C-alpha cells in the first residue's frame, strides 16, 4: 500500500508541475466563469468551484508532502554518501537533526572560518565544531 501511494504521489506531483496542468486549471476556471451567467451566478454555481478547489487543495497537500519527504530523504542519503566518500568531515552526517539554533551557530562558524583560514585550519575547526554540536544533540 505504501509503495503504491509513493508511486501515485510521485506521478501526481510530476504531472501537476507541468505547464499543461496549469493550462487545464485556467481553462476550468474560465469555463466556470463563462457558465456564471447561464446559472445566474447562483450559490450552486459558486459552490461548485469552491468545493472542487477545496477538495483538490486538501488532497494535494498530502500527495505533495509525500513526494517532498521522499525527495528530501533521497537527497540526504546522497549527501551522506558524498560526505563518506570524500575528504569531508564524517561528523556532519546527521546534523539535520540538530535544532535550528545549533544549525545556525554551526553555519556561522563555518562562514567565519572559511573567510579567514587555510584549508587545514578550517578542516580542524570544522571537525571540532561538528563534534561539539553532535555531542550536544546526542546528550538530549
CSV table of C-alpha atoms in Angstrom, one decimal:
chain,number,residue,atom,x,y,z
A,1,UNK,CA,0.0,0.0,0.0
A,2,UNK,CA,2.7,2.5,1.0
A,3,UNK,CA,4.7,1.7,-2.1
A,4,UNK,CA,1.7,2.2,-4.4
A,5,UNK,CA,0.9,5.5,-2.7
A,6,UNK,CA,4.5,6.7,-3.2
A,7,UNK,CA,4.4,5.8,-6.9
A,8,UNK,CA,1.0,7.6,-7.1
A,9,UNK,CA,2.2,10.7,-5.3
A,10,UNK,CA,5.3,10.9,-7.4
A,11,UNK,CA,3.3,10.7,-10.6
A,12,UNK,CA,0.8,13.3,-9.4
A,13,UNK,CA,3.5,15.6,-8.2
A,14,UNK,CA,5.3,15.3,-11.5
A,15,UNK,CA,2.2,15.8,-13.6
A,16,UNK,CA,0.9,18.7,-11.5
A,17,UNK,CA,4.1,20.7,-12.2
A,18,UNK,CA,3.7,20.6,-15.9
A,19,UNK,CA,2.6,23.6,-17.9
A,20,UNK,CA,-0.3,21.6,-19.5
A,21,UNK,CA,-1.8,21.1,-16.0
A,22,UNK,CA,-1.7,24.8,-15.4
A,23,UNK,CA,-3.5,25.4,-18.7
A,24,UNK,CA,-6.1,22.8,-17.8
A,25,UNK,CA,-6.7,24.6,-14.4
A,26,UNK,CA,-7.0,28.0,-16.1
A,27,UNK,CA,-9.4,26.6,-18.7
A,28,UNK,CA,-11.5,25.0,-16.0
A,29,UNK,CA,-11.8,28.4,-14.2
A,30,UNK,CA,-12.6,30.1,-17.5
A,31,UNK,CA,-15.4,27.6,-18.3
A,32,UNK,CA,-16.7,28.1,-14.8
A,33,UNK,CA,-16.7,31.9,-15.2
A,34,UNK,CA,-18.4,31.7,-18.6
A,35,UNK,CA,-21.1,29.4,-17.2
A,36,UNK,CA,-21.9,32.0,-14.5
A,37,UNK,CA,-24.5,34.0,-16.5
A,38,UNK,CA,-26.2,30.8,-17.6
A,39,UNK,CA,-26.7,29.8,-13.9
A,40,UNK,CA,-27.5,33.3,-12.8
A,41,UNK,CA,-24.3,33.4,-10.7
A,42,UNK,CA,-26.2,31.3,-8.2
A,43,UNK,CA,-24.9,29.9,-4.9
A,44,UNK,CA,-24.8,26.4,-6.6
A,45,UNK,CA,-22.5,27.9,-9.3
A,46,UNK,CA,-20.2,29.3,-6.6
A,47,UNK,CA,-20.4,26.1,-4.5
A,48,UNK,CA,-19.1,24.0,-7.5
A,49,UNK,CA,-15.8,25.9,-7.8
A,50,UNK,CA,-15.4,26.3,-4.1
A,51,UNK,CA,-15.9,22.6,-3.3
A,52,UNK,CA,-13.8,21.5,-6.2
A,53,UNK,CA,-10.8,23.7,-5.4
A,54,UNK,CA,-11.0,22.8,-1.7
A,55,UNK,CA,-11.0,19.1,-2.3
A,56,UNK,CA,-8.1,19.3,-4.8
A,57,UNK,CA,-6.1,21.5,-2.5
A,58,UNK,CA,-6.7,19.3,0.5
A,59,UNK,CA,-5.7,16.1,-1.3
A,60,UNK,CA,-2.7,17.8,-3.0
A,61,UNK,CA,-1.2,18.7,0.4
A,62,UNK,CA,-0.8,15.0,1.3
A,63,UNK,CA,0.4,14.0,-2.2
A,64,UNK,CA,3.0,16.7,-2.5
A,65,UNK,CA,4.2,16.3,1.1
A,66,UNK,CA,4.8,12.6,0.5
A,67,UNK,CA,6.7,13.4,-2.7
A,68,UNK,CA,8.7,16.1,-0.9
A,69,UNK,CA,9.5,13.8,2.1
A,70,UNK,CA,10.8,11.2,-0.3
A,71,UNK,CA,12.9,13.7,-2.3
A,72,UNK,CA,14.4,15.1,1.0
A,73,UNK,CA,15.3,11.7,2.3
A,74,UNK,CA,16.9,10.7,-1.0
A,75,UNK,CA,18.8,14.0,-1.1
A,76,UNK,CA,20.0,13.5,2.4
A,77,UNK,CA,21.2,10.0,1.6
A,78,UNK,CA,23.1,11.3,-1.4
A,79,UNK,CA,24.7,14.0,0.7
A,80,UNK,CA,25.7,11.5,3.4
A,81,UNK,CA,27.3,9.3,0.7
A,82,UNK,CA,29.3,12.2,-0.7
A,83,UNK,CA,30.5,13.1,2.8
A,84,UNK,CA,31.5,9.4,3.4
A,85,UNK,CA,33.4,9.1,0.1
A,86,UNK,CA,35.2,12.4,0.2
A,87,UNK,CA,37.6,14.3,2.5
A,88,UNK,CA,34.6,16.0,4.2
A,89,UNK,CA,34.0,15.6,7.9
A,90,UNK,CA,32.0,12.4,8.7
A,91,UNK,CA,30.6,14.0,11.8
A,92,UNK,CA,28.4,16.2,9.6
A,93,UNK,CA,26.2,13.2,8.8
A,94,UNK,CA,23.1,13.6,10.8
A,95,UNK,CA,23.4,17.3,11.6
A,96,UNK,CA,19.9,17.8,10.1
A,97,UNK,CA,18.6,16.5,13.4
A,98,UNK,CA,20.1,19.5,15.3
A,99,UNK,CA,17.8,22.2,16.4
A,100,UNK,CA,17.6,25.5,14.4
A,101,UNK,CA,19.9,27.4,16.8
A,102,UNK,CA,22.6,24.8,16.7
A,103,UNK,CA,22.5,24.6,12.9
A,104,UNK,CA,22.6,28.4,12.7
A,105,UNK,CA,25.6,28.5,15.0
A,106,UNK,CA,27.4,25.8,13.1
A,107,UNK,CA,26.8,27.7,9.8
A,108,UNK,CA,28.1,30.9,11.4
A,109,UNK,CA,31.3,29.1,12.5
A,110,UNK,CA,31.8,27.7,9.0
A,111,UNK,CA,31.3,31.1,7.4
A,112,UNK,CA,33.7,32.8,9.8
A,113,UNK,CA,36.5,30.3,9.3
A,114,UNK,CA,36.0,29.9,5.6
A,115,UNK,CA,36.7,33.6,5.1
A,116,UNK,CA,39.9,33.7,7.3
A,117,UNK,CA,41.6,30.3,7.3
A,118,UNK,CA,43.6,28.0,5.2
A,119,UNK,CA,42.2,24.6,4.4
A,120,UNK,CA,43.9,22.6,7.2
A,121,UNK,CA,42.9,25.0,9.9
A,122,UNK,CA,39.4,25.2,8.6
A,123,UNK,CA,39.1,21.4,8.4
A,124,UNK,CA,40.4,21.1,12.1
A,125,UNK,CA,37.9,23.8,13.3
A,126,UNK,CA,35.0,22.2,11.4
A,127,UNK,CA,35.9,18.9,13.0
A,128,UNK,CA,35.9,20.4,16.4
A,129,UNK,CA,32.7,22.4,15.9
A,130,UNK,CA,30.8,19.4,14.4
A,131,UNK,CA,32.0,17.2,17.3
A,132,UNK,CA,30.7,19.7,19.8
A,133,UNK,CA,27.3,20.0,18.0
A,134,UNK,CA,26.8,16.3,17.6
A,135,UNK,CA,27.7,15.7,21.3
A,136,UNK,CA,25.1,18.2,22.4
A,137,UNK,CA,22.5,16.7,20.2
A,138,UNK,CA,23.3,13.2,21.4
A,139,UNK,CA,23.0,14.3,25.1
A,140,UNK,CA,19.4,15.2,24.7
